[in-house]
Coordinates of C-alpha atoms in Angstrom, one line a residue:
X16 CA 27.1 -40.0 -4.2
X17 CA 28.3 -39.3 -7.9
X18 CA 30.2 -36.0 -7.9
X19 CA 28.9 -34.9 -10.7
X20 CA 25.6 -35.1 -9.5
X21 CA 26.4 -33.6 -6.2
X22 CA 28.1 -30.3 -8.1
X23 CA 24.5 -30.6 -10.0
X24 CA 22.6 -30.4 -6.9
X25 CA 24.6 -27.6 -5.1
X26 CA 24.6 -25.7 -8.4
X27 CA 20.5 -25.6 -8.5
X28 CA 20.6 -24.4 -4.8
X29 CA 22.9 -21.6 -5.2
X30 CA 20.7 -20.8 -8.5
X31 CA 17.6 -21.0 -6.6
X32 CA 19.0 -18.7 -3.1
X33 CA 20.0 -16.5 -6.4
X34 CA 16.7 -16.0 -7.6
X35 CA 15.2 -15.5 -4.1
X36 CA 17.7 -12.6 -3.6
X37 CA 16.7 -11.3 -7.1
X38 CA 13.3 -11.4 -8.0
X39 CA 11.6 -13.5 -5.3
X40 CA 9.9 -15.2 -7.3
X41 CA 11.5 -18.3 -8.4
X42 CA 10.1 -17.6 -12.3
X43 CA 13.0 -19.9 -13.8
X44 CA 11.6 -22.9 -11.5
X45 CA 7.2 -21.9 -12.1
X46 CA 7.7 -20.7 -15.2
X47 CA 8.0 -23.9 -17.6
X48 CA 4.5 -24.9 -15.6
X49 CA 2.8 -22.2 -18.0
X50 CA 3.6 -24.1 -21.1
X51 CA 0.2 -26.5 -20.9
X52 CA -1.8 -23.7 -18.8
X53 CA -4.6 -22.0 -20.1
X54 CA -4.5 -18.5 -19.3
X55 CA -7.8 -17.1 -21.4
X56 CA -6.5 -13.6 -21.6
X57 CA -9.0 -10.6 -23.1
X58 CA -8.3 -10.1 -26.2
X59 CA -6.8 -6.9 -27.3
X60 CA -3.9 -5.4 -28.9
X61 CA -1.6 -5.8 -25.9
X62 CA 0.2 -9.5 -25.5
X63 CA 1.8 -10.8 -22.2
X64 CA 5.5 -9.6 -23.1
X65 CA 7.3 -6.9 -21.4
X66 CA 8.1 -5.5 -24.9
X67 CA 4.3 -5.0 -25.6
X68 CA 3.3 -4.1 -22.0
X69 CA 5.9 -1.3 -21.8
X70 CA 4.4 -0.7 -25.9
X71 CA 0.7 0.0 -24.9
X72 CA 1.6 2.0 -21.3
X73 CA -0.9 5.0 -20.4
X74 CA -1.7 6.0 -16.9
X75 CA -5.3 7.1 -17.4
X76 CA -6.4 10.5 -16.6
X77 CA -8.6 9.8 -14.0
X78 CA -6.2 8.7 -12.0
X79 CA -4.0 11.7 -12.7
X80 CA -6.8 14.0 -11.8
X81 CA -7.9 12.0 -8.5
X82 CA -4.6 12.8 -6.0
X83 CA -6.4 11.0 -3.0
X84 CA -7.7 8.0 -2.6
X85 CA -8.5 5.9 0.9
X86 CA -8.0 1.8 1.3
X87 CA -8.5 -0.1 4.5
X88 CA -6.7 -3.4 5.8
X89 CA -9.1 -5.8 7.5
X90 CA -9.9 -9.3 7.8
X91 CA -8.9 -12.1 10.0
X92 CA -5.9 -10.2 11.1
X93 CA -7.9 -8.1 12.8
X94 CA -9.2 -9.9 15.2
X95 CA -6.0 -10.6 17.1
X96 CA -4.5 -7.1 16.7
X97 CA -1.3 -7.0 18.1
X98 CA 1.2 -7.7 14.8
X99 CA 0.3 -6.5 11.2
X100 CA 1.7 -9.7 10.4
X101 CA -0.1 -12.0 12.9
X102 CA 0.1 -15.3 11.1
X103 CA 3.6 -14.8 9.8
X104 CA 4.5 -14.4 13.0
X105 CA 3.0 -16.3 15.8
X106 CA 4.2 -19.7 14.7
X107 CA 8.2 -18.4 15.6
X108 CA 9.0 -19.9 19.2
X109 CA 12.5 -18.7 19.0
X110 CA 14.9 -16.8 16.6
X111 CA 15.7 -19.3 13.4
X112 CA 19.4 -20.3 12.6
X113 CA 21.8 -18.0 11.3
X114 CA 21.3 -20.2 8.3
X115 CA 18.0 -19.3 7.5
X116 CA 17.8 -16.1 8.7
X117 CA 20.3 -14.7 6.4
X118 CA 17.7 -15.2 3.7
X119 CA 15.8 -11.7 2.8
X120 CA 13.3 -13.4 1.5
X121 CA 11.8 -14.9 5.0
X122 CA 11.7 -11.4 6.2
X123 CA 12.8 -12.4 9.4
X124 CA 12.4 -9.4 12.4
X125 CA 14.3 -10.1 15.9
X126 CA 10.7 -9.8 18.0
X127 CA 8.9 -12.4 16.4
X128 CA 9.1 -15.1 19.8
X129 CA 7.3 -12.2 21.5
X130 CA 4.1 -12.9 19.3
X131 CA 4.4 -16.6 19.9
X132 CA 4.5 -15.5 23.4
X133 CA 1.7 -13.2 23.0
X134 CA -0.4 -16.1 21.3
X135 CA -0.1 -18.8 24.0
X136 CA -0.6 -16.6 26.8
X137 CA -4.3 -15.5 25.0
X138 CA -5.7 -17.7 22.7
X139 CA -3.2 -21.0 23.6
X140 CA -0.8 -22.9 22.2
X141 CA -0.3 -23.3 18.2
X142 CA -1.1 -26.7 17.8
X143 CA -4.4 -26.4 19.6
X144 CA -5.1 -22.8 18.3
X145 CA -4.0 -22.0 15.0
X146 CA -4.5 -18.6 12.7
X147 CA -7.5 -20.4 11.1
X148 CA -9.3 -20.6 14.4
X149 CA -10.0 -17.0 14.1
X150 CA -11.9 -17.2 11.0
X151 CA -15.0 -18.1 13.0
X152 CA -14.6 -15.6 15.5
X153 CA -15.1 -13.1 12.9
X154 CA -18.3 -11.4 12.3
X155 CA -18.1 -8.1 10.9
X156 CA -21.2 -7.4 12.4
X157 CA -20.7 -3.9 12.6
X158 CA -19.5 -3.5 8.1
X159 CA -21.5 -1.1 6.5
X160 CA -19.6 -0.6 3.2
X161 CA -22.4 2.3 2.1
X162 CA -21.7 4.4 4.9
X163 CA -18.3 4.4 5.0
X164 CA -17.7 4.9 0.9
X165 CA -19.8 8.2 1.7
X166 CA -18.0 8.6 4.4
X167 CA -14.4 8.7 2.6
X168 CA -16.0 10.7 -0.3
X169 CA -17.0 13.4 2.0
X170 CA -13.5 13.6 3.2
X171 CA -12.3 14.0 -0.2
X172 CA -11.2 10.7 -1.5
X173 CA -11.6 10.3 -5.1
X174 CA -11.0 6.5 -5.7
X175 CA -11.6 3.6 -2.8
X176 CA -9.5 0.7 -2.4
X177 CA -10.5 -2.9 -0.9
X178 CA -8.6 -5.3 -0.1
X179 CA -9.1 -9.0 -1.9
X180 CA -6.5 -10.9 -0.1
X181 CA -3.8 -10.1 2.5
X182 CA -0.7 -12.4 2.8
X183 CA -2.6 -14.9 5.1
X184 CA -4.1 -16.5 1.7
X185 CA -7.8 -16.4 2.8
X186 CA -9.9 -14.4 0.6
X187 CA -12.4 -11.7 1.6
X188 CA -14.9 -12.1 -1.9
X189 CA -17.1 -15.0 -3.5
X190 CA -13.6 -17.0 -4.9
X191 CA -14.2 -19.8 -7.4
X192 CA -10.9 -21.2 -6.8
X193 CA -10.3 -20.9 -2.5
X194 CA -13.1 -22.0 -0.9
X195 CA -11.1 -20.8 2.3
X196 CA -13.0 -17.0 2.1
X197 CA -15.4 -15.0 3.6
X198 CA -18.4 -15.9 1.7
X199 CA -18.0 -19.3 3.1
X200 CA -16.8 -18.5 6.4
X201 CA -16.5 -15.9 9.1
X202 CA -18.9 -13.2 8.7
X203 CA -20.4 -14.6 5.3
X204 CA -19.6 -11.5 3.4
X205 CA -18.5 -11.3 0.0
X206 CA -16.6 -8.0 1.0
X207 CA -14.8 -6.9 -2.4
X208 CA -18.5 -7.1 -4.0
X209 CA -20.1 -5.0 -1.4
X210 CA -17.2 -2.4 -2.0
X211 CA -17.9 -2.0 -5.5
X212 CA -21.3 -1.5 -5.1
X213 CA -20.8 0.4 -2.6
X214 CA -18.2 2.7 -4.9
X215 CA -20.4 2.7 -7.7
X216 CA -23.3 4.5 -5.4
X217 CA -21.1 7.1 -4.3
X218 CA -19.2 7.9 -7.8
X219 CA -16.3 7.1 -6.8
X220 CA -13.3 5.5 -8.7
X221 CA -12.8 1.5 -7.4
X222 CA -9.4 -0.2 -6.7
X223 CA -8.6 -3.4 -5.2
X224 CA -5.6 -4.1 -3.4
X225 CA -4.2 -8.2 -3.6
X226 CA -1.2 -9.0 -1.1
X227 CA -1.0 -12.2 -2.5
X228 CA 2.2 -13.9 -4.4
X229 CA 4.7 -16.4 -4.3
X230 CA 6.9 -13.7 -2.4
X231 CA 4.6 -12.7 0.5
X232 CA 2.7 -15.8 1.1
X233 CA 4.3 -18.9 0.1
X234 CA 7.8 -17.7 1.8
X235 CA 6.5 -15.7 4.4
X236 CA 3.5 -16.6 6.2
X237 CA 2.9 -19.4 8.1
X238 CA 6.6 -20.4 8.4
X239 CA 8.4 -20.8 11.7
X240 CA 9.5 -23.0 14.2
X241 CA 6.8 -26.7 13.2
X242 CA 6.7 -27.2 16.5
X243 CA 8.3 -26.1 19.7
X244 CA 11.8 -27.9 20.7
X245 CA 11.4 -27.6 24.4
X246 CA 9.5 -27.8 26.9
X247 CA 5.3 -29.1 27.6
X248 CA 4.5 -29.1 24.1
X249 CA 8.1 -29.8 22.7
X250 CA 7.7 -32.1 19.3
X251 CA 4.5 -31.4 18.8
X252 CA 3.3 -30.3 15.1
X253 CA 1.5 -26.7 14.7
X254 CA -1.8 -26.7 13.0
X255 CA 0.0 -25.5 9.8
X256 CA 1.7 -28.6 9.7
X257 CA -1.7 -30.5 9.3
X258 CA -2.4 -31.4 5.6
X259 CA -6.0 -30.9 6.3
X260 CA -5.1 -26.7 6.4
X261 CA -2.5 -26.9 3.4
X262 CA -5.7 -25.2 1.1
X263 CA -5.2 -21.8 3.6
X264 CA -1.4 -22.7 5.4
X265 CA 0.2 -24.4 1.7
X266 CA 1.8 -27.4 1.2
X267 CA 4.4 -28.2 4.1
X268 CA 8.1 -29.2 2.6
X269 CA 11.3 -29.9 4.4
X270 CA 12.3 -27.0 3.8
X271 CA 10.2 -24.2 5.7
X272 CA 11.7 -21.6 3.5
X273 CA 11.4 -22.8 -0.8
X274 CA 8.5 -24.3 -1.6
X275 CA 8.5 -23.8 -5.5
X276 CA 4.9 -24.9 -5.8
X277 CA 3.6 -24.1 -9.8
X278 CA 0.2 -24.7 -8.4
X279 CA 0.5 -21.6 -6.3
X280 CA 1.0 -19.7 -9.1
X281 CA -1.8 -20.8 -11.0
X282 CA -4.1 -20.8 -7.9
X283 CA -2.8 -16.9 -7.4
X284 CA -3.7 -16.3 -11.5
X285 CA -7.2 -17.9 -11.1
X286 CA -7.9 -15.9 -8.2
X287 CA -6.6 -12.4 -9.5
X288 CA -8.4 -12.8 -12.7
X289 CA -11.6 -13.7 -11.4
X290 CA -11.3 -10.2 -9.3
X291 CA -10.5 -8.8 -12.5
X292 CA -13.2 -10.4 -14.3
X293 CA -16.0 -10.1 -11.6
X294 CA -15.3 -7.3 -9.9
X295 CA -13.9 -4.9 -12.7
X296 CA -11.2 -2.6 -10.6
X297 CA -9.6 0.5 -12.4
X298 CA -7.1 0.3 -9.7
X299 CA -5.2 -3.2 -9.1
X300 CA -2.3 -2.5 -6.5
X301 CA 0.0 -5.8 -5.6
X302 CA 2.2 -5.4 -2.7
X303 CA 5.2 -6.0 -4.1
X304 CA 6.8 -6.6 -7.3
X305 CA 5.0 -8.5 -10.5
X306 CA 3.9 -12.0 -8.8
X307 CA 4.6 -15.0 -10.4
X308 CA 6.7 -14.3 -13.7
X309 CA 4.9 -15.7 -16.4
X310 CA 1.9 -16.0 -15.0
X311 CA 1.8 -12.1 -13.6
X312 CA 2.9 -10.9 -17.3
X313 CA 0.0 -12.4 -18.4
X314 CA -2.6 -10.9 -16.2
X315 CA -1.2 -8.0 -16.9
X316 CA -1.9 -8.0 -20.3
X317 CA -5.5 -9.6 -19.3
X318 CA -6.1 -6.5 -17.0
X319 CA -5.1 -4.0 -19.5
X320 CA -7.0 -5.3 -22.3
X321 CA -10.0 -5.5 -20.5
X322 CA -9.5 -2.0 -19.6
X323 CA -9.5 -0.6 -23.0
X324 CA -11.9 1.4 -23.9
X325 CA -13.5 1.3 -27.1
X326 CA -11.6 3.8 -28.5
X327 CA -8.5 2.5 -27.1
X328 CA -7.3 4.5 -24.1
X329 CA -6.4 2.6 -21.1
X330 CA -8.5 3.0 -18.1
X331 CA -7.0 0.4 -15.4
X332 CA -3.8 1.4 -13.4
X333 CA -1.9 -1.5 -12.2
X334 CA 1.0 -0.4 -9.4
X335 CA 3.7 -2.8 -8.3
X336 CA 6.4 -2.0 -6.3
X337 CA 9.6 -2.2 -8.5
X338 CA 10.1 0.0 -11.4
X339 CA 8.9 -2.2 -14.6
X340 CA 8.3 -0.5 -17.7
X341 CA 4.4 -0.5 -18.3
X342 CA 3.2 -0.3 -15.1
X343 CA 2.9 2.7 -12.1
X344 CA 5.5 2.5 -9.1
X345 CA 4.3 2.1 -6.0
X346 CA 6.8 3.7 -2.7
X347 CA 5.4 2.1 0.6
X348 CA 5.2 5.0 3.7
X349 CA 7.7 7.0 1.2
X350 CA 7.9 9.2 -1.8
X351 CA 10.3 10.7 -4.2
X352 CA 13.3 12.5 -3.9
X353 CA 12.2 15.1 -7.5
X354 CA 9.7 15.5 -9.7
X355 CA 9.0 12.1 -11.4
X356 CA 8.2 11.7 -15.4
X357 CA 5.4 9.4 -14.6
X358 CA 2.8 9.4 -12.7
X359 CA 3.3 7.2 -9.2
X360 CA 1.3 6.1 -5.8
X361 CA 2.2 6.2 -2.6
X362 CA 0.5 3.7 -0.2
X363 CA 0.9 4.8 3.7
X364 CA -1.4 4.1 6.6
X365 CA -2.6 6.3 9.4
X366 CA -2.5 3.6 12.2
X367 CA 0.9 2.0 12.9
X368 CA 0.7 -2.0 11.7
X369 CA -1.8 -1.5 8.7
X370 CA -4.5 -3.0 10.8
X371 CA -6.3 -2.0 13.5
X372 CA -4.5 -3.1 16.8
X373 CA -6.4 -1.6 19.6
X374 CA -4.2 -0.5 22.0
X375 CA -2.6 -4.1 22.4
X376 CA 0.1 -2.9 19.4
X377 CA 3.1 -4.7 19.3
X378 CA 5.9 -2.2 19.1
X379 CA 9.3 -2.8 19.9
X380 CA 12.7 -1.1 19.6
X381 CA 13.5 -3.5 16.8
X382 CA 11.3 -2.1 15.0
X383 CA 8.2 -4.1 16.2
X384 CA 5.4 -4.5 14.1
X385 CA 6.1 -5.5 11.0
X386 CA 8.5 -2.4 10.8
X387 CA 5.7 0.2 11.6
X388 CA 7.1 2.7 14.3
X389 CA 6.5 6.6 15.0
X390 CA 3.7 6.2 17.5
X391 CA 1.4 8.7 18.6
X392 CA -1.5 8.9 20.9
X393 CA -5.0 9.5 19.9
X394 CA -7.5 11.1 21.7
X395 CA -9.4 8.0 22.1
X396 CA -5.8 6.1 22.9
X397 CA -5.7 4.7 19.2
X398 CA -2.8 4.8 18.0
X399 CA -2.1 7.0 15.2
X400 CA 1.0 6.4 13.1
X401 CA 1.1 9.8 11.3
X402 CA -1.7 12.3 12.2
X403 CA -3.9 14.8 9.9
X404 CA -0.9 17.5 9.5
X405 CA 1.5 15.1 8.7
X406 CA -0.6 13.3 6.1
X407 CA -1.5 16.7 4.3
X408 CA 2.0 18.0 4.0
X409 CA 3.2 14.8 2.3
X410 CA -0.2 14.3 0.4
X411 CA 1.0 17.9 -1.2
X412 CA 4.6 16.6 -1.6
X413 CA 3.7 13.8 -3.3
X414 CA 1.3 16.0 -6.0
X415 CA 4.0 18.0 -6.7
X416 CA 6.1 15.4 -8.1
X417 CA 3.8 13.8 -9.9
X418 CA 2.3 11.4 -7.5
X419 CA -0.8 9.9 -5.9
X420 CA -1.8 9.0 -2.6
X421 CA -3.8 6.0 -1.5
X422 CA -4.3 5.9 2.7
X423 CA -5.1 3.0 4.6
X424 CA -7.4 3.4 7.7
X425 CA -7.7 -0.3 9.4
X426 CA -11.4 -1.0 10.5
X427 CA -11.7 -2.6 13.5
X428 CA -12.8 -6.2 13.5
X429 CA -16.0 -5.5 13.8
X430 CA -16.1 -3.5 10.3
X431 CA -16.7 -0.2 12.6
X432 CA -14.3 2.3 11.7
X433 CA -12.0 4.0 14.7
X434 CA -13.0 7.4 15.8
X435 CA -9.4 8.2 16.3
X436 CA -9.3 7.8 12.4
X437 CA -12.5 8.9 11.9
X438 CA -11.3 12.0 13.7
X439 CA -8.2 12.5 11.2
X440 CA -9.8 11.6 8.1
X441 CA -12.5 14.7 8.7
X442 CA -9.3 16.9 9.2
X443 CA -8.0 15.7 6.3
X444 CA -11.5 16.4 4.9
X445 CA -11.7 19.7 6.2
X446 CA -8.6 21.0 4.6
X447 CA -9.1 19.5 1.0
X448 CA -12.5 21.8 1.1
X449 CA -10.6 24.7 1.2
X450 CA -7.7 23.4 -0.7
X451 CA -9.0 20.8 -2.8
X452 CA -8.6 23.2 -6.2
X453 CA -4.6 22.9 -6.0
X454 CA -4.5 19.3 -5.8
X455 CA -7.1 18.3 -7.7
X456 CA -7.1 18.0 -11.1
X457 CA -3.7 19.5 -11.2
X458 CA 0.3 18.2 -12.7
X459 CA 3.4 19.5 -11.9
X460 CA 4.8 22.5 -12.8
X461 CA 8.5 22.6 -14.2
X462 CA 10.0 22.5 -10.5
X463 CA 8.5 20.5 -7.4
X464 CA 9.3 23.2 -5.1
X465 CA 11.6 24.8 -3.0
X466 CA 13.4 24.5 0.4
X467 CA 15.2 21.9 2.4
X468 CA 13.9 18.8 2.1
X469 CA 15.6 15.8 0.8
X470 CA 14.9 12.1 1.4
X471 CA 18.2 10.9 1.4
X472 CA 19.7 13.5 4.1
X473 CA 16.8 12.6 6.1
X474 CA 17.5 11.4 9.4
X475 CA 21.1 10.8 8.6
X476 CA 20.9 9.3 5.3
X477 CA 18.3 6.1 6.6
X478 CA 15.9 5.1 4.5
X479 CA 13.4 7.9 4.4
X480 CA 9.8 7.3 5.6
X481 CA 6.8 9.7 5.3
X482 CA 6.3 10.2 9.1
X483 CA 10.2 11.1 9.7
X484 CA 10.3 14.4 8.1
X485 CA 8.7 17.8 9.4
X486 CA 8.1 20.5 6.7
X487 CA 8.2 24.1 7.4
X488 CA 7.6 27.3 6.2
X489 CA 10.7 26.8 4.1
X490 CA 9.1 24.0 2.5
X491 CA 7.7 25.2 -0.9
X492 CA 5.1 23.4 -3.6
X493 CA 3.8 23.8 -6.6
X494 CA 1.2 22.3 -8.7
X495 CA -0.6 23.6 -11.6
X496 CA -3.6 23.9 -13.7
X497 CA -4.9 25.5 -17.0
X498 CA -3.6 29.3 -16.2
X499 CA -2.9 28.7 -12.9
X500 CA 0.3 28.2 -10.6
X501 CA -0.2 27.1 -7.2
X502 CA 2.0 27.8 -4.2
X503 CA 1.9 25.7 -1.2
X504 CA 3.6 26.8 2.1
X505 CA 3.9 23.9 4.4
X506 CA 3.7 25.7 7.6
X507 CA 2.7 29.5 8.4
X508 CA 5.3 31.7 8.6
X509 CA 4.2 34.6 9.9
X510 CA 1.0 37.4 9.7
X511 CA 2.1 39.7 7.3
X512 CA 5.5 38.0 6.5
X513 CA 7.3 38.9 3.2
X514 CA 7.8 35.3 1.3
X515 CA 9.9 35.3 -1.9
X516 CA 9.4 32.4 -4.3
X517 CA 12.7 31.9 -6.1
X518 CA 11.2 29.5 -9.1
X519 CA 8.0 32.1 -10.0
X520 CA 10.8 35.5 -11.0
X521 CA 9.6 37.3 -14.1
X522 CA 12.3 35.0 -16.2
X523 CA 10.4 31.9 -15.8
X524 CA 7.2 33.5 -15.0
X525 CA 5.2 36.2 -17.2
X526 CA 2.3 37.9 -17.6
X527 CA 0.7 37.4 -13.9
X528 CA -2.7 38.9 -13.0
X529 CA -3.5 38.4 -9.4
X530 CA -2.1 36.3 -6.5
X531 CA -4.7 35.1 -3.7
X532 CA -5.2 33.2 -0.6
X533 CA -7.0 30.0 -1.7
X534 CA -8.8 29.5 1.6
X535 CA -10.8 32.9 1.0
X536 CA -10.2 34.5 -2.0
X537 CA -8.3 37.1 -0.7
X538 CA -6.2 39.0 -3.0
X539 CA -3.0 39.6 -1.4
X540 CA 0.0 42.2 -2.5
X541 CA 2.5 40.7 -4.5
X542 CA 5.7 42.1 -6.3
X543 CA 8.2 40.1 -8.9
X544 CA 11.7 40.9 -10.4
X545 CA 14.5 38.2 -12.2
X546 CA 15.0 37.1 -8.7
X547 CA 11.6 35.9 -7.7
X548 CA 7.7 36.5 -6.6
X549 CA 7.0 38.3 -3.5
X550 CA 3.9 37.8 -1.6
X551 CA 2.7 39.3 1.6
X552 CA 1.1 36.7 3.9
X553 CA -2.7 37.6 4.7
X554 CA -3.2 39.1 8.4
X555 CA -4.2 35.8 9.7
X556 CA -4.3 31.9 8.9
X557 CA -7.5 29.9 7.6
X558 CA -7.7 26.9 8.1
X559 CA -4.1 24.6 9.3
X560 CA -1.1 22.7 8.3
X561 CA -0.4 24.1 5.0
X562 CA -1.8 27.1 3.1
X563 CA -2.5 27.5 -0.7
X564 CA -1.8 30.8 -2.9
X565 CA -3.2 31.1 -6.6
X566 CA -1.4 32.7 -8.8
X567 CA -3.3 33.7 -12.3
X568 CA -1.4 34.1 -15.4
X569 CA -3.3 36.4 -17.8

């Protein structure tokens, strides 16, 4: 071979492993594709450009005001259970080459044989029974979408999110452009459309959540071993590798990991702007950074535009998971460190592994399913990830700085939702009734809070999670409205306890009427001076986890 064209061909790799590393999305190699595609974005004042995205930015009020909103995952990953990530994972027969697993962008996790193993000991062996043979075993028989969005109001939830598309590339509305979806198969549901309706009866705000991109599908799913190298099926092709399937698996290459395919990239713009288009979401979340360069600048500028109302304030909220200028940050199971500038969401799950899993949950001390640990029992024996406490204390966290949250509940297969959830969610509900006025409607005050907490001294400096951390008493929020302050206090610390508030001293803070207990009205005895506010804690707790005080500025 020519050296020159050898240096040529090694230089493309190492360009191409660059760009997985850096934006995982391959935009050098889809991007010349958009030149001859027609995109057909709304017309309006903002263009696909970061320039003019970052221009025309406005997180809308109503989603400033709203604090809590709910989301489910379910689909055809929920009728295996076991793995969130079922179909990424139950094609691995063994652990790939150090060559390919150094790549971030396969995602790779040490216990992904034991799902093979799982697999062929219930359903059989990969080339006989693939992910797409649970389609038809999918019925949803039990989905009531009407029940359940006045359901999650009643607990408090002021926008509702459905998911469009998980990373398994079968979508869960009437799609023009995949016929692999659930109006033509499995339970012969268009599900996203049922949602909206559904939202729309209740008054609630409605968001759809798309999992779908060159990063977490194309890469990701249905990758692994092609067929097993030993034993009574050794050399024989999984279903993925049958062309028949490419329209839900993709196109096979030789190489299991880069498949720059432009045509994904237009299929993934065709389907996210018809769910723009037909559906109308306020709320678009994609898991994950901006898909698809290009192609994701411009239906961002399509989503935004159509957004607009007609006095030109923006109305949709679009939330990826880097920060971009022009768009909300999204933290997974997380949260910030301080108050933040702008306004953010935090996505984070009650059950461990996003969907439901029974009690057949794949959990592992590497990690196990797809990263989700922190396991506790329900009374049912669901398994709870983080429980009703835990989820108000960093619901209130995250309002102070700023922030939303959004809380996934998975529905069992049969559309039925868990009564361990159910359990949690009414909790939740509870709580927000006598709390509700301090997070709702609310923004920040100057300061966050006070107290200990820090996610980067968190268990030794790891990566902080929302389930790893315990507040206390010591743990201090505020959050405020009109001429109001509000003081959470993440635990009780004591009938009749003196508590001294460092941030509300008569430097920062004048001119205050009354403090009370939110819960009943009470007014409660309160002194200040330059060094801080002292309240006297009521004779007795209402209500649990975290208790609310109202201060009134005259």
């Amino acid at each position: 071979m020519n050296i020159k064209i050898l240096l040529l061909i090694l230089s493309c790799y190492t360009l191409t492993v660059q760009a997985q590393h850096d934006d995982f999305g391959q935009d050098a190699l889809i991007n010349p594709s958009a030149t001859t595609f027609k995109f057909n974005i709304a017309p309006g004042p903002i263009k696909p450009t970061d320039a003019s995205i970052a221009a025309h930015y406005q997180c809308p009020e109503w989603f400033r005001d709203a604090k809590f909103g709910i989301y489910m995952h379910w689909g055809i990953n929920s009728i295996p259970g076991y793995d969130g990530h079922y179909g990424r994972w139950m094609y691995w027969y063994q652990e790939p080459d150090s060559a390919l697993r150094k790549y971030p962008i396969l995602g790779y996790r040490a216990h992904a044989p034991k799902v093979y193993q799982h697999h062929l000991k219930t359903y059989g062996h990969p080339s006989k029974f693939g992910y797409k043979d649970f389609i038809p075993m999918w019925k949803a028989d039990k989905f009531n979408a009407d029940s359940l969005a006045a359901f999650y109001k009643e607990v408090g939830a002021k926008f509702i999110g459905v998911m469009a598309v998980h990373h398994d590339n079968f979508d869960l509305y009437d799609s023009s452009h995949q016929p692999w979806n659930s109006v033509n198969m499995g339970p012969k549901i268009d599900i996203v459309g049922a949602w909206q309706k559904a939202c729309k009866k209740v008054g609630v705000h409605f968001a759809i959540s798309s999992h779908l991109s060159n990063y977490c599908h194309e890469h990701m799913f249905y990758q692994g071993t092609n067929a097993d190298p030993e034993g009574p099926y050794a050399g024989i092709p999984y279903d993925y590798m049958d062309p028949a399937y490419e329209g839900l698996y993709g196109k096979r290459t030789s190489d299991r990991i880069m498949r720059l395919e432009p045509e994904f990239a237009q299929s993934w713009y065709l389907r996210t702007k018809e769910l723009i288009d037909k559906y109308e979401p306020e709320l678009l979340y994609f898991d994950g950074p901006l898909p698809n360069g290009i192609y994701g600048q411009q239906l961002a500028a399509h989503f935004y535009n159509k957004n607009l109302s007609r006095k030109g304030v923006q109305n949709g909220v679009l939330t990826i998971k880097r920060v971009r200028e022009g768009y909300t940050l999204d933290r997974e199971c997380s949260g910030e460190d301080d108050l933040q500038k702008n306004p953010f969401l935090v996505d984070t799950t009650v059950n461990p592994g996003w969907f439901y899993m029974g009690n057949s949950l794949n959990i592992s001390k590497e990690g196990g399913d797809a990263g989700m640990g922190s396991v506790v029992q329900g009374k049912t024996k669901d398994k709870l990830r983080m429980t009703a406490g835990q989820i108000v204390d960093n619901l209130i966290d995250i309002v102070s700085k700023n922030g939303n949250m959004m809380l996934n509940v998975g529905l069992r297969a049969d559309g039925s939702l868990p009564e361990t959830f159910r359990d949690e969610l009414i909790k939740i509900g509870n709580w927000l009734k006598l709390n509700g006025e301090a997070i709702y409607d609310t923004r920040p005050f100057k300061v966050y809070g006070e107290g200990t907490f820090s996610i980067n001294a968190v268990a030794g400096k790891k990566k902080y999670a929302d389930y790893m951390y315990t507040f206390t008493a010591k743990d201090i929020r505020f959050t405020t409205k009109e001429n109001t302050i509000y003081i959470f206090i993440l635990d009780w610390p004591g009938n009749g306890k003196n508590i001294k508030i460092q941030n509300l001293n008569s430097k920062e803070i004048k001119n205050i009427q009354s403090v009370s207990f939110l819960a009943s009205g009470e007014k409660i005895k309160w002194e200040q001076d330059e060094n801080g506010l002292y309240i006297t804690m009521p004779s007795h707790p209402i209500g649990e986890y975290a208790y609310a005080f109202k201060v009134t500025i005259k």
